[in-house]
mmCIF file of C-alpha atoms in Angstrom:
data_model
loop_
_atom_site.group_PDB
_atom_site.id
_atom_site.type_symbol
_atom_site.label_atom_id
_atom_site.label_comp_id
_atom_site.label_asym_id
_atom_site.label_seq_id
_atom_site.Cartn_x
_atom_site.Cartn_y
_atom_site.Cartn_z
ATOM 1 C CA ASN A 1 -1.664 23.267 17.329
ATOM 2 C CA ALA A 2 -0.049 19.928 18.038
ATOM 3 C CA GLY A 3 -0.190 18.964 14.350
ATOM 4 C CA VAL A 4 -0.154 15.198 13.752
ATOM 5 C CA THR A 5 0.292 13.093 16.887
ATOM 6 C CA GLN A 6 1.191 9.411 16.754
ATOM 7 C CA THR A 7 1.163 7.002 19.680
ATOM 8 C CA PRO A 8 2.960 4.962 20.805
ATOM 9 C CA LYS A 9 6.483 5.976 19.741
ATOM 10 C CA PHE A 10 7.817 2.442 20.133
ATOM 11 C CA GLN A 11 6.146 -0.963 20.294
ATOM 12 C CA VAL A 12 7.333 -4.563 20.412
ATOM 13 C CA LEU A 13 4.856 -7.309 19.503
ATOM 14 C CA LYS A 14 5.020 -11.055 19.285
ATOM 15 C CA THR A 15 3.934 -12.749 16.079
ATOM 16 C CA GLY A 16 0.166 -13.127 16.035
ATOM 17 C CA GLN A 17 -0.593 -10.333 18.478
ATOM 18 C CA SER A 18 -2.847 -7.477 17.511
ATOM 19 C CA MET A 19 -2.515 -3.784 18.153
ATOM 20 C CA THR A 20 -3.693 -0.359 17.029
ATOM 21 C CA LEU A 21 -1.419 2.512 16.080
ATOM 22 C CA GLN A 22 -3.074 5.792 16.907
ATOM 23 C CA CYS A 23 -3.002 8.953 14.791
ATOM 24 C CA ALA A 24 -4.725 12.231 15.589
ATOM 25 C CA GLN A 25 -4.567 15.644 13.936
ATOM 26 C CA ASP A 26 -5.942 18.964 15.135
ATOM 27 C CA MET A 27 -5.810 20.873 11.842
ATOM 28 C CA ASN A 28 -9.269 19.839 10.593
ATOM 29 C CA HIS A 29 -7.648 18.057 7.654
ATOM 30 C CA GLU A 30 -9.912 15.898 5.538
ATOM 31 C CA TYR A 31 -7.173 13.734 4.020
ATOM 32 C CA MET A 32 -5.195 11.344 6.228
ATOM 33 C CA SER A 33 -2.854 8.517 5.308
ATOM 34 C CA TRP A 34 -0.562 5.844 6.683
ATOM 35 C CA TYR A 35 2.883 5.008 5.314
ATOM 36 C CA ARG A 36 5.490 2.490 6.319
ATOM 37 C CA GLN A 37 9.188 3.240 5.937
ATOM 38 C CA ASP A 38 11.671 0.455 5.304
ATOM 39 C CA PRO A 39 15.383 0.771 4.451
ATOM 40 C CA GLY A 40 15.958 1.010 0.717
ATOM 41 C CA MET A 41 12.248 1.107 -0.029
ATOM 42 C CA GLY A 42 11.325 4.601 0.982
ATOM 43 C CA LEU A 43 7.795 5.266 2.130
ATOM 44 C CA ARG A 44 4.993 3.037 0.918
ATOM 45 C CA LEU A 45 1.353 4.013 1.224
ATOM 46 C CA ILE A 46 -0.745 1.567 3.267
ATOM 47 C CA HIS A 47 -4.210 3.158 3.462
ATOM 48 C CA TYR A 48 -5.674 6.598 3.102
ATOM 49 C CA SER A 49 -8.896 8.455 3.830
ATOM 50 C CA VAL A 50 -10.416 11.507 2.165
ATOM 51 C CA GLY A 51 -12.907 12.146 4.952
ATOM 52 C CA ALA A 52 -14.868 10.619 7.813
ATOM 53 C CA GLY A 53 -16.369 7.308 6.758
ATOM 54 C CA ILE A 54 -14.253 7.025 3.588
ATOM 55 C CA THR A 55 -11.112 4.902 3.336
ATOM 56 C CA ASP A 56 -9.204 3.282 0.492
ATOM 57 C CA GLN A 57 -6.198 1.067 -0.081
ATOM 58 C CA GLY A 58 -2.726 2.256 -0.948
ATOM 59 C CA GLU A 59 0.254 0.309 -2.302
ATOM 60 C CA VAL A 60 0.673 -2.226 0.542
ATOM 61 C CA PRO A 61 -2.663 -2.678 2.379
ATOM 62 C CA ASN A 62 -2.480 -6.396 3.223
ATOM 63 C CA GLY A 63 -2.388 -7.147 6.941
ATOM 64 C CA TYR A 64 -3.693 -3.729 7.939
ATOM 65 C CA ASN A 65 -7.147 -2.304 8.616
ATOM 66 C CA VAL A 66 -8.254 1.295 9.033
ATOM 67 C CA SER A 67 -11.401 3.189 9.865
ATOM 68 C CA ARG A 68 -12.255 6.880 9.982
ATOM 69 C CA SER A 69 -15.120 7.637 12.331
ATOM 70 C CA THR A 70 -14.064 11.246 13.004
ATOM 71 C CA THR A 71 -12.135 13.897 11.096
ATOM 72 C CA GLU A 72 -9.434 13.972 13.783
ATOM 73 C CA ASP A 73 -8.542 10.293 14.162
ATOM 74 C CA PHE A 74 -7.258 7.644 11.761
ATOM 75 C CA PRO A 75 -6.115 4.492 13.599
ATOM 76 C CA LEU A 76 -4.197 1.689 11.903
ATOM 77 C CA ARG A 77 -4.920 -1.841 13.097
ATOM 78 C CA LEU A 78 -2.722 -4.896 12.818
ATOM 79 C CA LEU A 79 -4.978 -7.907 13.426
ATOM 80 C CA SER A 80 -2.253 -10.559 13.531
ATOM 81 C CA ALA A 81 1.246 -9.129 13.516
ATOM 82 C CA ALA A 82 3.973 -10.720 11.384
ATOM 83 C CA PRO A 83 7.741 -10.114 11.371
ATOM 84 C CA SER A 84 7.383 -8.595 7.885
ATOM 85 C CA GLN A 85 5.444 -5.766 9.517
ATOM 86 C CA THR A 86 8.500 -4.639 11.454
ATOM 87 C CA SER A 87 8.881 -1.076 10.243
ATOM 88 C CA VAL A 88 8.522 2.597 11.084
ATOM 89 C CA TYR A 89 4.983 3.815 10.528
ATOM 90 C CA PHE A 90 4.097 7.397 9.684
ATOM 91 C CA CYS A 91 0.728 9.079 9.677
ATOM 92 C CA ALA A 92 0.273 12.156 7.487
ATOM 93 C CA SER A 93 -2.558 14.576 6.760
ATOM 94 C CA ARG A 94 -3.376 17.464 4.460
ATOM 95 C CA GLY A 95 -6.279 19.801 3.851
ATOM 96 C CA GLU A 96 -8.640 18.439 1.223
ATOM 97 C CA SER A 97 -9.178 21.875 -0.249
ATOM 98 C CA SER A 98 -6.021 21.300 -2.275
ATOM 99 C CA TYR A 99 -4.721 17.898 -3.274
ATOM 100 C CA ASN A 100 -1.361 19.567 -3.721
ATOM 101 C CA SER A 101 -1.032 21.113 -0.301
ATOM 102 C CA PRO A 102 1.907 19.623 1.615
ATOM 103 C CA LEU A 103 1.493 16.569 3.794
ATOM 104 C CA HIS A 104 2.005 17.080 7.531
ATOM 105 C CA PHE A 105 3.736 14.091 9.106
ATOM 106 C CA GLY A 106 3.756 12.718 12.610
ATOM 107 C CA ASN A 107 7.031 11.644 14.207
ATOM 108 C CA GLY A 108 6.428 7.974 13.596
ATOM 109 C CA THR A 109 5.888 4.714 15.479
ATOM 110 C CA ARG A 110 8.727 2.196 15.448
ATOM 111 C CA LEU A 111 7.238 -1.302 15.504
ATOM 112 C CA THR A 112 9.185 -4.513 16.021
ATOM 113 C CA VAL A 113 7.492 -7.892 15.585
ATOM 114 C CA THR A 114 9.416 -10.868 16.986
ATOM 115 C CA ALA B 1 0.058 3.988 -12.020
ATOM 116 C CA GLN B 2 2.427 6.674 -10.873
ATOM 117 C CA SER B 3 5.956 5.864 -9.754
ATOM 118 C CA VAL B 4 9.109 7.719 -8.824
ATOM 119 C CA ALA B 5 12.761 6.684 -8.854
ATOM 120 C CA GLN B 6 15.728 8.059 -6.969
ATOM 121 C CA PRO B 7 18.725 6.370 -8.569
ATOM 122 C CA GLU B 8 21.296 7.285 -5.896
ATOM 123 C CA ASP B 9 21.222 5.779 -2.424
ATOM 124 C CA GLN B 10 23.720 8.364 -1.198
ATOM 125 C CA VAL B 11 25.203 11.637 -2.413
ATOM 126 C CA ASN B 12 28.410 12.994 -0.909
ATOM 127 C CA VAL B 13 29.452 16.623 -1.310
ATOM 128 C CA ALA B 14 31.852 19.011 0.378
ATOM 129 C CA GLU B 15 30.473 21.990 2.242
ATOM 130 C CA GLY B 16 30.231 25.017 -0.025
ATOM 131 C CA ASN B 17 29.942 22.948 -3.203
ATOM 132 C CA PRO B 18 26.742 22.695 -5.227
ATOM 133 C CA LEU B 19 24.596 19.617 -4.729
ATOM 134 C CA THR B 20 22.125 17.716 -6.885
ATOM 135 C CA VAL B 21 19.807 14.921 -5.792
ATOM 136 C CA LYS B 22 18.185 13.143 -8.724
ATOM 137 C CA CYS B 23 14.568 12.112 -9.217
ATOM 138 C CA THR B 24 12.680 10.738 -12.209
ATOM 139 C CA TYR B 25 8.984 9.986 -12.386
ATOM 140 C CA SER B 26 6.349 8.149 -14.380
ATOM 141 C CA VAL B 27 2.697 9.228 -14.519
ATOM 142 C CA SER B 28 -0.288 9.307 -16.821
ATOM 143 C CA GLY B 29 -1.179 12.917 -17.435
ATOM 144 C CA ASN B 30 0.201 15.898 -15.585
ATOM 145 C CA PRO B 31 2.590 15.256 -12.693
ATOM 146 C CA TYR B 32 2.523 17.033 -9.358
ATOM 147 C CA LEU B 33 5.986 16.716 -7.829
ATOM 148 C CA PHE B 34 7.310 17.227 -4.325
ATOM 149 C CA TRP B 35 10.510 17.066 -2.312
ATOM 150 C CA TYR B 36 10.570 16.232 1.387
ATOM 151 C CA VAL B 37 13.442 16.002 3.871
ATOM 152 C CA GLN B 38 13.761 13.728 6.896
ATOM 153 C CA TYR B 39 16.067 14.322 9.840
ATOM 154 C CA PRO B 40 16.907 11.454 12.232
ATOM 155 C CA ASN B 41 13.982 10.118 14.280
ATOM 156 C CA ARG B 42 11.573 12.629 12.780
ATOM 157 C CA GLY B 43 8.760 12.662 10.268
ATOM 158 C CA LEU B 44 9.179 14.146 6.816
ATOM 159 C CA GLN B 45 9.154 17.897 6.238
ATOM 160 C CA PHE B 46 7.991 19.572 3.036
ATOM 161 C CA LEU B 47 10.677 21.380 0.988
ATOM 162 C CA LEU B 48 9.064 22.390 -2.297
ATOM 163 C CA LYS B 49 6.608 21.406 -4.989
ATOM 164 C CA TYR B 50 5.992 21.740 -8.715
ATOM 165 C CA ILE B 51 2.384 22.058 -9.792
ATOM 166 C CA THR B 52 2.481 24.116 -12.965
ATOM 167 C CA GLY B 53 4.260 27.131 -14.418
ATOM 168 C CA ASP B 54 7.939 27.969 -14.072
ATOM 169 C CA ASN B 55 10.174 24.917 -14.416
ATOM 170 C CA LEU B 56 12.520 26.155 -11.683
ATOM 171 C CA VAL B 57 10.887 25.964 -8.274
ATOM 172 C CA LYS B 58 12.356 27.561 -5.166
ATOM 173 C CA GLY B 59 11.737 26.137 -1.718
ATOM 174 C CA SER B 60 12.833 26.158 1.889
ATOM 175 C CA TYR B 61 16.431 26.430 3.175
ATOM 176 C CA GLY B 62 17.815 27.616 -0.174
ATOM 177 C CA PHE B 63 16.812 24.496 -2.088
ATOM 178 C CA GLU B 64 15.400 24.584 -5.592
ATOM 179 C CA ALA B 65 14.310 21.968 -8.102
ATOM 180 C CA GLU B 66 14.164 21.873 -11.861
ATOM 181 C CA PHE B 67 11.243 20.242 -13.640
ATOM 182 C CA ASN B 68 12.113 18.734 -17.035
ATOM 183 C CA LYS B 69 9.097 17.279 -18.797
ATOM 184 C CA SER B 70 10.987 15.716 -21.708
ATOM 185 C CA GLN B 71 13.317 13.846 -19.344
ATOM 186 C CA THR B 72 10.562 13.228 -16.744
ATOM 187 C CA SER B 73 12.902 14.497 -14.059
ATOM 188 C CA PHE B 74 12.643 16.731 -11.020
ATOM 189 C CA HIS B 75 16.153 17.082 -9.593
ATOM 190 C CA LEU B 76 16.753 18.861 -6.284
ATOM 191 C CA LYS B 77 19.577 21.391 -6.204
ATOM 192 C CA LYS B 78 21.338 23.816 -3.931
ATOM 193 C CA PRO B 79 24.122 26.193 -5.014
ATOM 194 C CA SER B 80 26.179 25.859 -1.809
ATOM 195 C CA ALA B 81 25.767 22.881 0.540
ATOM 196 C CA LEU B 82 25.851 23.147 4.324
ATOM 197 C CA VAL B 83 26.808 20.414 6.792
ATOM 198 C CA SER B 84 23.344 20.891 8.309
ATOM 199 C CA ASP B 85 21.792 19.817 4.968
ATOM 200 C CA SER B 86 22.869 16.244 5.709
ATOM 201 C CA ALA B 87 19.637 14.263 5.857
ATOM 202 C CA LEU B 88 17.436 11.840 3.929
ATOM 203 C CA TYR B 89 15.643 13.348 0.922
ATOM 204 C CA PHE B 90 12.517 11.986 -0.701
ATOM 205 C CA CYS B 91 10.963 12.797 -4.046
ATOM 206 C CA ALA B 92 7.226 12.198 -4.413
ATOM 207 C CA VAL B 93 4.654 12.349 -7.198
ATOM 208 C CA ARG B 94 0.902 12.642 -7.385
ATOM 209 C CA GLU B 95 -0.812 11.710 -10.611
ATOM 210 C CA GLU B 96 -3.591 13.925 -11.930
ATOM 211 C CA GLY B 97 -6.918 12.530 -10.735
ATOM 212 C CA SER B 98 -5.395 10.541 -7.863
ATOM 213 C CA TYR B 99 -5.419 11.353 -4.151
ATOM 214 C CA LYS B 100 -2.310 9.306 -3.511
ATOM 215 C CA LEU B 101 1.187 10.690 -3.021
ATOM 216 C CA ILE B 102 3.814 8.104 -3.965
ATOM 217 C CA PHE B 103 7.369 8.393 -2.640
ATOM 218 C CA GLY B 104 10.730 7.327 -3.977
ATOM 219 C CA SER B 105 13.180 5.198 -2.032
ATOM 220 C CA GLY B 106 15.083 8.185 -0.673
ATOM 221 C CA THR B 107 18.609 9.553 -1.080
ATOM 222 C CA ARG B 108 20.913 10.149 1.835
ATOM 223 C CA LEU B 109 22.826 13.408 1.485
ATOM 224 C CA LEU B 110 26.107 13.654 3.366
ATOM 225 C CA VAL B 111 27.821 17.041 3.407
ATOM 226 C CA ARG B 112 31.350 16.873 4.766
ATOM 227 C CA PRO B 113 33.044 19.880 6.368
#
């Protein structure tokens, strides 16, 4: 099992560019989520999904889109990048059979927007 | 809406001494509480959780946490700190009826030899 795999590890964008952060898990987890980590602010939930075809907003959804066409994949799209989106992004998943099972995290994508 | 607070940005302890990392929470209904640890350039790793039952929860690497409902706290503890415990620690809460896990701002633990 690879667990949760995030690509790329690093990315530099110019303001206004678009890109997709990829997240894939091989544990057949129903629940997947995206967080951003900023110094002094901890992790903030961007979007989450409880299964294929179902997504919902977290604490800071503006500027980000998600879709969930398969159980395995949960990409995060930035349509028009802004410097305020410079952050480290983490994808995490857990089995839906228990809302209290631990989250499994990827190793993160460090994004810089200039 | 649920929220969690970690009042200390950094905790410094000497190796061999006990450590405490503080966490308080706010939820409607029953809280489900978690501690995670993050090492440099890595994702978060699960340490322990409180769902129901005994107020003292034991987890990985010798860590434990005490749930106190009246004080709405869930402090992380370890009887004897190791230098290798130095890392960033996050408290998180899930509110009953919600899918979302909300994290605190994190506390950096520095254990000096």
